[in-house]
PDB file of C-alpha atoms and ligand atoms in Angstrom:
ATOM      1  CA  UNK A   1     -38.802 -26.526-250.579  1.00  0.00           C
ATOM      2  CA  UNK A   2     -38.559 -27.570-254.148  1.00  0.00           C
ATOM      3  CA  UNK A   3     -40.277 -29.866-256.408  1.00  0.00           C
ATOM      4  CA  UNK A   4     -37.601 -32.186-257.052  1.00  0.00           C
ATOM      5  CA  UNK A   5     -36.419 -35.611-256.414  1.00  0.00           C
ATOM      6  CA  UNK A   6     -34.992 -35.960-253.254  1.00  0.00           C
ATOM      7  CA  UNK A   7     -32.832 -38.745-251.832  1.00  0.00           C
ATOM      8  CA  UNK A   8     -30.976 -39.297-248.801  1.00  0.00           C
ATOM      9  CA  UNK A   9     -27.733 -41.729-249.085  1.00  0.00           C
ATOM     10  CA  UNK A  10     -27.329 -42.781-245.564  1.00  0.00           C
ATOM     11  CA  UNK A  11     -22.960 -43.485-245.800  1.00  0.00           C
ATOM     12  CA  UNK A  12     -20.838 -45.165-242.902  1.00  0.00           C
ATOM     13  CA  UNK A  13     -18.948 -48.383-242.465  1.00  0.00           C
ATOM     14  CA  UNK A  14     -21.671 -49.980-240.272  1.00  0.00           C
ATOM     15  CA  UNK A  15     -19.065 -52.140-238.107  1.00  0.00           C
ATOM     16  CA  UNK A  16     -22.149 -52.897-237.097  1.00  0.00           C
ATOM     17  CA  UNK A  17     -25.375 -51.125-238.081  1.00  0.00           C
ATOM     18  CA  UNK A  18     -27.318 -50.074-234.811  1.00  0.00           C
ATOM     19  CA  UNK A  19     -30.564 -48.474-233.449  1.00  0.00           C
ATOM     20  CA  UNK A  20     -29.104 -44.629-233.504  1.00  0.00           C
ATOM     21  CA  UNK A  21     -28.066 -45.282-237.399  1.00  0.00           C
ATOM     22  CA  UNK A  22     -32.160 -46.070-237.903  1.00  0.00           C
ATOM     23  CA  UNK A  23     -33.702 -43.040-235.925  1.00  0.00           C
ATOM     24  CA  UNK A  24     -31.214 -40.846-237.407  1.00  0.00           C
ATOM     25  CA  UNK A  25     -31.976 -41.718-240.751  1.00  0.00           C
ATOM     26  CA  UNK A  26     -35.779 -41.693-240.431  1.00  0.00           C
ATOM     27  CA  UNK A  27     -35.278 -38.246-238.492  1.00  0.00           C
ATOM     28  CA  UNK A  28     -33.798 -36.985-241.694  1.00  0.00           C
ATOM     29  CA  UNK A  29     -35.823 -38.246-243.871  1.00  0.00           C
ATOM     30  CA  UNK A  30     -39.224 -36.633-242.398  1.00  0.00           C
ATOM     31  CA  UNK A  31     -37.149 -33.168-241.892  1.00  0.00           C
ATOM     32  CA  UNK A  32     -35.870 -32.928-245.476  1.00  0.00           C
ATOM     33  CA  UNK A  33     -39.249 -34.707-247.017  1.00  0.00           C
ATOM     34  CA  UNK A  34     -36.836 -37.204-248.739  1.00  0.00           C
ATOM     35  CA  UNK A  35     -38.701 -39.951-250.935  1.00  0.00           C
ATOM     36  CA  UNK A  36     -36.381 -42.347-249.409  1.00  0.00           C
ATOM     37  CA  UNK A  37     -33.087 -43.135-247.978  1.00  0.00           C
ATOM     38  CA  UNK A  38     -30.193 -45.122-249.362  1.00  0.00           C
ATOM     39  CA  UNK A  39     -28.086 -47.234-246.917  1.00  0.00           C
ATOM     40  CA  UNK A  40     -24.800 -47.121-248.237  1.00  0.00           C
ATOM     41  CA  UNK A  41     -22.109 -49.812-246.174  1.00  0.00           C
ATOM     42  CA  UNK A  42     -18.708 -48.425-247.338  1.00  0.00           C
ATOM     43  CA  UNK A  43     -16.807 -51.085-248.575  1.00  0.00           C
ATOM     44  CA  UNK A  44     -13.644 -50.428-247.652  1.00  0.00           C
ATOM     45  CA  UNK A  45     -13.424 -46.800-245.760  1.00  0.00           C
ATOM     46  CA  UNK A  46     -10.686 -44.058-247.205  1.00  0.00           C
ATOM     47  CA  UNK A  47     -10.275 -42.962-243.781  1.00  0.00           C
ATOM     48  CA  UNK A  48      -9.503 -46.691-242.406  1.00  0.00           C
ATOM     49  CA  UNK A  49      -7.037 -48.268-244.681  1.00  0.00           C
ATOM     50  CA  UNK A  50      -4.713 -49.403-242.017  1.00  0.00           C
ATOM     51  CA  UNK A  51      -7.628 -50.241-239.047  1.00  0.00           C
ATOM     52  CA  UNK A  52      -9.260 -53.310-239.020  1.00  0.00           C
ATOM     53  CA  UNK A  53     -12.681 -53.826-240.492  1.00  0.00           C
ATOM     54  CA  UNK A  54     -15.805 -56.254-240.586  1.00  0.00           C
ATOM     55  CA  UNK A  55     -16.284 -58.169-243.966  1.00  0.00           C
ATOM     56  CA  UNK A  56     -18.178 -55.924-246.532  1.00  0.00           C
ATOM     57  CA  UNK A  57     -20.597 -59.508-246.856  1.00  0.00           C
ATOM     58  CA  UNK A  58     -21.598 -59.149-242.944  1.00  0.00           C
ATOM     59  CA  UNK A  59     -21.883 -55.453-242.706  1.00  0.00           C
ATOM     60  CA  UNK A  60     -23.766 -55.395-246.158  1.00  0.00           C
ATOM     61  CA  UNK A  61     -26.115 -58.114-244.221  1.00  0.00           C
ATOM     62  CA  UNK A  62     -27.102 -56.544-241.448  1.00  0.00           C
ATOM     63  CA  UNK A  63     -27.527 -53.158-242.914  1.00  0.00           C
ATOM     64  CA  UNK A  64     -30.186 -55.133-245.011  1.00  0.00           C
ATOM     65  CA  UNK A  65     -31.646 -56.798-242.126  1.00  0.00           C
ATOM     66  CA  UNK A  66     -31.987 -53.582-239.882  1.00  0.00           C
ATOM     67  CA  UNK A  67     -33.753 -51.732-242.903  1.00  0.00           C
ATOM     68  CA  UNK A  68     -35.790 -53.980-244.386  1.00  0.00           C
ATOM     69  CA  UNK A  69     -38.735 -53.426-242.662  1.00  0.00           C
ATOM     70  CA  UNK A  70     -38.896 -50.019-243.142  1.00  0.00           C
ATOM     71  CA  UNK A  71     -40.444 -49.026-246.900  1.00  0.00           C
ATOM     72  CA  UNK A  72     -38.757 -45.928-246.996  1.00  0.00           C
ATOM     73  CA  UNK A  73     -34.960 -47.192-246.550  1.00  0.00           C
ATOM     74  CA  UNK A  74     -33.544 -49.600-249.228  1.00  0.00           C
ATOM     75  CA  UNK A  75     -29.885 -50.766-249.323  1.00  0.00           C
ATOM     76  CA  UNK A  76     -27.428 -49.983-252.079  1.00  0.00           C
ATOM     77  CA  UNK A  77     -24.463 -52.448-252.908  1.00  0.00           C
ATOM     78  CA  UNK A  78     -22.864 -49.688-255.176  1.00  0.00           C
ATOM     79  CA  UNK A  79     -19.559 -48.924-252.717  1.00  0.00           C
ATOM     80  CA  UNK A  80     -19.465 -53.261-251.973  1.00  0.00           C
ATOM     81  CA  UNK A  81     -19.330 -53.988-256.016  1.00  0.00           C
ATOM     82  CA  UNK A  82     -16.442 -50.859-256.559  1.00  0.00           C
ATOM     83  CA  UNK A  83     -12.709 -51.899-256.071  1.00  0.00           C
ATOM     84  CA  UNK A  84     -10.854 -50.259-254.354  1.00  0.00           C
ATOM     85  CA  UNK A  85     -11.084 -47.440-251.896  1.00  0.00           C
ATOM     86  CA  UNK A  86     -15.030 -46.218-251.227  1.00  0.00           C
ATOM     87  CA  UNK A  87     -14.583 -42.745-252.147  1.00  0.00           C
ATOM     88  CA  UNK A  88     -17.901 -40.740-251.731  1.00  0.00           C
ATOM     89  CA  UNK A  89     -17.321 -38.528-254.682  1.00  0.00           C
ATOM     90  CA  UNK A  90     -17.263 -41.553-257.032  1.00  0.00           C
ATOM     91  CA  UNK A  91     -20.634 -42.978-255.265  1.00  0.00           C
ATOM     92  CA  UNK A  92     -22.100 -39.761-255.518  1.00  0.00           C
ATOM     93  CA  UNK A  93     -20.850 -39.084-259.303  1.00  0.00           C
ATOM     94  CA  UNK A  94     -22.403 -42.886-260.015  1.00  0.00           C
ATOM     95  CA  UNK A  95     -25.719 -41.893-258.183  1.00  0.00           C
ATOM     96  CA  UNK A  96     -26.228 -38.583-260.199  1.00  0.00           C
ATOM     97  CA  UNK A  97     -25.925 -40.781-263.463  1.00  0.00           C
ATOM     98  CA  UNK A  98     -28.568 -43.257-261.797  1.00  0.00           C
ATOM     99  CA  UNK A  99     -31.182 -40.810-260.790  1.00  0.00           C
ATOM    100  CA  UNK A 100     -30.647 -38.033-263.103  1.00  0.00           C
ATOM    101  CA  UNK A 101     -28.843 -34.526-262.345  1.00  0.00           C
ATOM    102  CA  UNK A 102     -31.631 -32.451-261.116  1.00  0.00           C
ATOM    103  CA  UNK A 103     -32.281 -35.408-257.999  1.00  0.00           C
ATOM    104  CA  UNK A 104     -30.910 -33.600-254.994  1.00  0.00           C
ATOM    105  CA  UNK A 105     -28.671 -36.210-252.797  1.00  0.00           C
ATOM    106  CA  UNK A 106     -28.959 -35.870-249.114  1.00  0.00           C
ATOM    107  CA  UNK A 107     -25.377 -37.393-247.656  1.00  0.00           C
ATOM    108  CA  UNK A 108     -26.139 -38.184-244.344  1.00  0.00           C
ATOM    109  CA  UNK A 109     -23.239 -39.088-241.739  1.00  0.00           C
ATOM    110  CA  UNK A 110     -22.185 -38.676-237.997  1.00  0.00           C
ATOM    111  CA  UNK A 111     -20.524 -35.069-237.323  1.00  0.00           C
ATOM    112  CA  UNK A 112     -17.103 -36.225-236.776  1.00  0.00           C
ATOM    113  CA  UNK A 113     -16.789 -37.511-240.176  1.00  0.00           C
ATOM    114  CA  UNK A 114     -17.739 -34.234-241.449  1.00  0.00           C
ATOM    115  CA  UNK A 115     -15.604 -32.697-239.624  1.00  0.00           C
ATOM    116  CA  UNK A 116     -12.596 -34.268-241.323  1.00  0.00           C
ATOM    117  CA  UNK A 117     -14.841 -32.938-245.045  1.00  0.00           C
ATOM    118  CA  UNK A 118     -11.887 -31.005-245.927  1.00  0.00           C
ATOM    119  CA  UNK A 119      -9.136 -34.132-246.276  1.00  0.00           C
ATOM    120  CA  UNK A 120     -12.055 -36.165-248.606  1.00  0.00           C
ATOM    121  CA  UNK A 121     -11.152 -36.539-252.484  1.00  0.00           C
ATOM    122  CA  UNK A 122     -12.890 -33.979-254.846  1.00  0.00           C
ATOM    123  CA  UNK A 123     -14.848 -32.415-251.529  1.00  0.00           C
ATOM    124  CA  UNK A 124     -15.256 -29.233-254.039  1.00  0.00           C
ATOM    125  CA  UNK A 125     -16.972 -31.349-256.519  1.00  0.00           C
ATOM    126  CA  UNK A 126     -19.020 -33.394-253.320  1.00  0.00           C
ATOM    127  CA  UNK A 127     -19.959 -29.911-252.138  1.00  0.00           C
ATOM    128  CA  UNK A 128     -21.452 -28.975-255.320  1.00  0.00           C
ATOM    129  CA  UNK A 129     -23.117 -32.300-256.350  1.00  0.00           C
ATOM    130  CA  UNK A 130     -24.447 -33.114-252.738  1.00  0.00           C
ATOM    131  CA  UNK A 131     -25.903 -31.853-249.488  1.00  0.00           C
ATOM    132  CA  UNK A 132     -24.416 -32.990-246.129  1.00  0.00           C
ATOM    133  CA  UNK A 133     -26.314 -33.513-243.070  1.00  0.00           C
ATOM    134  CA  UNK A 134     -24.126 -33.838-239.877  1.00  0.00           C
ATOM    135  CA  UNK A 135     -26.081 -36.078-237.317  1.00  0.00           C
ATOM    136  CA  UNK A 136     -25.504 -34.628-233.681  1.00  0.00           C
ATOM    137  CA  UNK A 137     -26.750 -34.866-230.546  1.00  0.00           C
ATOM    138  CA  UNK A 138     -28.662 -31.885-229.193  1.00  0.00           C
ATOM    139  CA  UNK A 139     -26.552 -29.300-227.583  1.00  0.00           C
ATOM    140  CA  UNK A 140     -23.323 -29.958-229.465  1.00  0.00           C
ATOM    141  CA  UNK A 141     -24.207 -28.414-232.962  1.00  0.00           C
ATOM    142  CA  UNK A 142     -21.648 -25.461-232.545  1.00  0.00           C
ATOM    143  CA  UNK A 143     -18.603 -27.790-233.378  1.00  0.00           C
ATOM    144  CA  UNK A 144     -19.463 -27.483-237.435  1.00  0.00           C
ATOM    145  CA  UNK A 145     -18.745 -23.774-237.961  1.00  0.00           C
ATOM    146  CA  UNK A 146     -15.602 -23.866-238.470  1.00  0.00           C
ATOM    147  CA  UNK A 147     -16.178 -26.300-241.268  1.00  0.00           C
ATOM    148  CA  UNK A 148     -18.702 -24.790-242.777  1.00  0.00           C
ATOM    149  CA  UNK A 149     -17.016 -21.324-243.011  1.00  0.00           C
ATOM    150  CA  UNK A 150     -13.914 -22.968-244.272  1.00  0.00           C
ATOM    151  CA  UNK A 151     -16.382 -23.691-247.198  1.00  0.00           C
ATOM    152  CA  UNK A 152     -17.617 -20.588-247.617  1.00  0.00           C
ATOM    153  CA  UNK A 153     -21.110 -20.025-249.362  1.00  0.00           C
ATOM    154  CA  UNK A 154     -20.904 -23.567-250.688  1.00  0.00           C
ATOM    155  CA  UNK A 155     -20.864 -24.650-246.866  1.00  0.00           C
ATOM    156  CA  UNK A 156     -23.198 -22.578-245.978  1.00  0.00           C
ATOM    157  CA  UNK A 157     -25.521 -23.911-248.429  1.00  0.00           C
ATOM    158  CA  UNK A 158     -24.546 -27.328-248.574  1.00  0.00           C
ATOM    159  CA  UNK A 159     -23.726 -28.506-245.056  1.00  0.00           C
ATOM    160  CA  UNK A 160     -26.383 -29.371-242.413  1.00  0.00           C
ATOM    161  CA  UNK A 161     -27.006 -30.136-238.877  1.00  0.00           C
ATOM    162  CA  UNK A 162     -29.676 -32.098-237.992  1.00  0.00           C
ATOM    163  CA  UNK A 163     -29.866 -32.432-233.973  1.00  0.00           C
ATOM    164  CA  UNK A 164     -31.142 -36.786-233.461  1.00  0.00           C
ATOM    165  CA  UNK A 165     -32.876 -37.924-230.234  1.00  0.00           C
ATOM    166  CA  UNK A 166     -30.191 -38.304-227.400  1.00  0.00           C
ATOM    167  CA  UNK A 167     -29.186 -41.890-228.129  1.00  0.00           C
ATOM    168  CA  UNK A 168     -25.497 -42.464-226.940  1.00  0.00           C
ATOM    169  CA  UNK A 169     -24.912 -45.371-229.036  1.00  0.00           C
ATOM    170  CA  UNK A 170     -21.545 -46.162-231.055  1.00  0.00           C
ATOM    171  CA  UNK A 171     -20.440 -49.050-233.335  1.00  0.00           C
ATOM    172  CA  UNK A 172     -17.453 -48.832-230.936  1.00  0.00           C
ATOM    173  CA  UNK A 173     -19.129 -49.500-228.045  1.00  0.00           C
ATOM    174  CA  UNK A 174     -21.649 -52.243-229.320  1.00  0.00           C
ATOM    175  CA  UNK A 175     -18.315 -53.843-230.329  1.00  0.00           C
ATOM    176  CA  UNK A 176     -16.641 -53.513-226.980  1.00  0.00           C
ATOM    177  CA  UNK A 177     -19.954 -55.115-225.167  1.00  0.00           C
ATOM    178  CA  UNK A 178     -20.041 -58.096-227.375  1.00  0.00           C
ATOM    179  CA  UNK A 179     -16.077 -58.660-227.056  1.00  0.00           C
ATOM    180  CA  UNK A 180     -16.863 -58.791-222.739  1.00  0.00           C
ATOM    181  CA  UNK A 181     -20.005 -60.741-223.364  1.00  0.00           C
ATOM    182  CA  UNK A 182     -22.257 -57.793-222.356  1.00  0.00           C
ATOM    183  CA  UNK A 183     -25.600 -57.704-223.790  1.00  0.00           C
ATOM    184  CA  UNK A 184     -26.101 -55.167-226.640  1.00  0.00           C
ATOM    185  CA  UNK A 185     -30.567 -56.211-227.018  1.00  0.00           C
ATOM    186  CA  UNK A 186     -32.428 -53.232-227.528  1.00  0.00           C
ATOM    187  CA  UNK A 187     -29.451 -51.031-228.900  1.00  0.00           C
ATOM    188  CA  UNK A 188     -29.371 -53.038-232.476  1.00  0.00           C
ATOM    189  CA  UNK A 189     -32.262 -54.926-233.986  1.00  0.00           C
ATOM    190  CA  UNK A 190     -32.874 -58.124-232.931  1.00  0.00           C
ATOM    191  CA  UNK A 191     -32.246 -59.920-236.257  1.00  0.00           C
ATOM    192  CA  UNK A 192     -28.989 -57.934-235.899  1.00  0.00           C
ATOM    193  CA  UNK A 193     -28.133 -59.075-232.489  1.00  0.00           C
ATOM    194  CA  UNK A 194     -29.362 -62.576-234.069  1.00  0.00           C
ATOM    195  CA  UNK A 195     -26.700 -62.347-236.975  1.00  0.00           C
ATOM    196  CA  UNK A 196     -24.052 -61.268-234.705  1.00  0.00           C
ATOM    197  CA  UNK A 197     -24.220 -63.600-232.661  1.00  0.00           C
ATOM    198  CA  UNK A 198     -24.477 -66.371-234.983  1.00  0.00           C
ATOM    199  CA  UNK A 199     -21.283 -65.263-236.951  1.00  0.00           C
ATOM    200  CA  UNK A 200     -19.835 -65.081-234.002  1.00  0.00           C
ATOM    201  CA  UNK A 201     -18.331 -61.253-234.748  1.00  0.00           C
ATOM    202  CA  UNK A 202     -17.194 -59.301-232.573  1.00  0.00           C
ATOM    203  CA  UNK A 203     -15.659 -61.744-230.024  1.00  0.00           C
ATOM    204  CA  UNK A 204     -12.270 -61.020-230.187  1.00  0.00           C
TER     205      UNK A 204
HETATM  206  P1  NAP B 301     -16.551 -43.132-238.815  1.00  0.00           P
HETATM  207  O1  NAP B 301     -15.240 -42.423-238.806  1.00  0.00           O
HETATM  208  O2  NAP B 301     -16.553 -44.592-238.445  1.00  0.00           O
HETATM  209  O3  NAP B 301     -17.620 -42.439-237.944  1.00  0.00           O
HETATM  210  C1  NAP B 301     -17.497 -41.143-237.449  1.00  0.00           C
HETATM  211  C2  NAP B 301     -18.674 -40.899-236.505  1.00  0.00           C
HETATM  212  O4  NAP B 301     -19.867 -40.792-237.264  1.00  0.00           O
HETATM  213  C3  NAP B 301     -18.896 -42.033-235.517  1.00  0.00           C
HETATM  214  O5  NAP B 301     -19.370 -41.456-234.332  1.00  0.00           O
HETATM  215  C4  NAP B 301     -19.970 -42.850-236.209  1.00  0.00           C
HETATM  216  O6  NAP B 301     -20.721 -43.602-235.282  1.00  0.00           O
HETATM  217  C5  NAP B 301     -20.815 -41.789-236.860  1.00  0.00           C
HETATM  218  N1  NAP B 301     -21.516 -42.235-238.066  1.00  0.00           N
HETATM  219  C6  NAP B 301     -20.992 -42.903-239.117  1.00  0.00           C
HETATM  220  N2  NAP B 301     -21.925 -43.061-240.078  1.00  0.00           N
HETATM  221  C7  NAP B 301     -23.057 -42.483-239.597  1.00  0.00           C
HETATM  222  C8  NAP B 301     -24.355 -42.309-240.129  1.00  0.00           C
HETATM  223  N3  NAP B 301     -24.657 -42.713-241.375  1.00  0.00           N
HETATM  224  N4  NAP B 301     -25.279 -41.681-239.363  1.00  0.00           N
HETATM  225  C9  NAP B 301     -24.975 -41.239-238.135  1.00  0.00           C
HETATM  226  N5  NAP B 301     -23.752 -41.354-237.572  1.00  0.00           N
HETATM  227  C10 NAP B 301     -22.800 -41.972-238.302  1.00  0.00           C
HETATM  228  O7  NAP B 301     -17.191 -42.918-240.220  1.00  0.00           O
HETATM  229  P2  NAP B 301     -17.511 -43.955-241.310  1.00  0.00           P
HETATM  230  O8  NAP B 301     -18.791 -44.616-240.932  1.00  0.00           O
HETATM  231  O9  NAP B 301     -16.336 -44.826-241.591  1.00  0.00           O
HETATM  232  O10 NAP B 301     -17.681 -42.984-242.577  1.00  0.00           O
HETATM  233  C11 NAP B 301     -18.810 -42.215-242.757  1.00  0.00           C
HETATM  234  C12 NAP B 301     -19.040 -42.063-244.263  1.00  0.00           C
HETATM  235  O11 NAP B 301     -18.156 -41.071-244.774  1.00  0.00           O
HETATM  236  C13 NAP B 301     -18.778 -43.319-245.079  1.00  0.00           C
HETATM  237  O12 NAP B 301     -19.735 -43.405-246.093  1.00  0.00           O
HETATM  238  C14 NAP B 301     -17.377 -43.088-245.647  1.00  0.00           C
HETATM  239  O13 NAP B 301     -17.139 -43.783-246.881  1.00  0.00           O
HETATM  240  C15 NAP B 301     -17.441 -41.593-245.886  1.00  0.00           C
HETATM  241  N6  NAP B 301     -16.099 -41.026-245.969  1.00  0.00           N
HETATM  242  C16 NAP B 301     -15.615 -40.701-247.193  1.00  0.00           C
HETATM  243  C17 NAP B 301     -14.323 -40.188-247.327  1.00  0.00           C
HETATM  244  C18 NAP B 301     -13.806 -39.829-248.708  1.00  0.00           C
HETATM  245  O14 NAP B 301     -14.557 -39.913-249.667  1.00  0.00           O
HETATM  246  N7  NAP B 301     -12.556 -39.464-248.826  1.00  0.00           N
HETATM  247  C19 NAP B 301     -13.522 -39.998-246.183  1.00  0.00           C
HETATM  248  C20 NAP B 301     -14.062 -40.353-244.938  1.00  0.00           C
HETATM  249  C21 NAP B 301     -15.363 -40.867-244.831  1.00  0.00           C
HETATM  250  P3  NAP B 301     -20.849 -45.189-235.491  1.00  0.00           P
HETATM  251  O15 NAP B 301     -19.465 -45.727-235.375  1.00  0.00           O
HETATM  252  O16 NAP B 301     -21.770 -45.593-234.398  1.00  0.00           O
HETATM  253  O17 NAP B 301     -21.398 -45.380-236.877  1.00  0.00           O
END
């Protein structure tokens, strides 16, 4: 492995942040020996223009209050104080400049959003400035090849699965419990259920 500056920039909308988001990103961070890892809450998602979407301000919040225990994760409001849509290229471009060129970035983000890699803006560019690291559950890490051939040696070099504990949890679904009042303790930190509950998201 080499000597330099590694950081892992943890990307996703966060609609809201939950318990598989945290052991992924710790899993990561011990397997690639990254000095820390950057929680990113996309302001407002390429891919979801026309769905609906959280506030930034909440998601930002409880992104801050999930991590904030943790001294290796820190929060980054680079994507909230950008207008318009939160390409990763840009983020990634702005983070180079930050840290310097020789930092390596570690990207990390759920498989299915990698496997839509080859309809994001500049993905060359991405490909050559960052390394990607797919999140899946054991057992499923075939369904990347075809994405990382279509990339050639870049793909092979730059994008990564890293198998997480089995831990079936989904924004989605935390979403869909709170809307029919089922209990989501345990699955997102409690000052996150907290928050949630006091902002009433999620209800309708
Ligand atoms: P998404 O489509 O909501 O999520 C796809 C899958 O990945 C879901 O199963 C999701 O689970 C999971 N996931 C999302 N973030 C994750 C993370 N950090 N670690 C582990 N699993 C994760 O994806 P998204 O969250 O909106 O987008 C992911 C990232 O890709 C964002 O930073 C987004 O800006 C970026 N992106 C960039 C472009 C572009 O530059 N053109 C295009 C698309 C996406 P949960 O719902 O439970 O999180």
């Amino acid at each position: 492995m080499s000597d330099k500056q590694r950081i892992g920039i943890m990307g996703g909308t966060f609609d809201p942040i939950h318990i598989g988001h945290l052991v992924t990103a710790e899993a990561v961070r011990r397997e690639y020996q990254l000095e820390k890892v950057l929680f990113i809450p996309a302001a407002d998602p390429p891919h979801k223009q026309n769905l609906p979407v959280t506030l930034p301000m909440h998601r930002y919040i409880m992104t801050i209050l999930a991590t904030y225990s943790n001294i290796h994760f820190a929060v980054s409001r680079i994507e909230l104080d950008r207008k318009g849509p939160s390409y990763t290229i840009d983020t990634i471009t702005e983070l180079k400049k930050q840290y310097g060129l020789q930092t390596e970035l570690f990207f990390i983000t759920g498989t299915d959003a990698i496997l839509e890699l080859a309809t994001w803006k500049n993905v060359d560019l991405l490909l050559e400035n960052c390394h990607f690291i797919a999140a899946t559950r054991p057992g499923c890490g075939g369904t990347l090849d075809s994405v990382i051939e279509y990339f050639g040696e870049q793909g092979r070099g730059h994008i990564h699965l890293l198998a997480t504990p089995e831990l079936d949890i989904s924004s989605t679904d935390i979403r869909e419990r709170v809307k029919q009042g089922r209990s989501i303790k345990y699955i997102v930190p409690e000052n996150v259920e907290n928050y949630i509950a006091k902002e009433g998201l999620y209800r309708t």
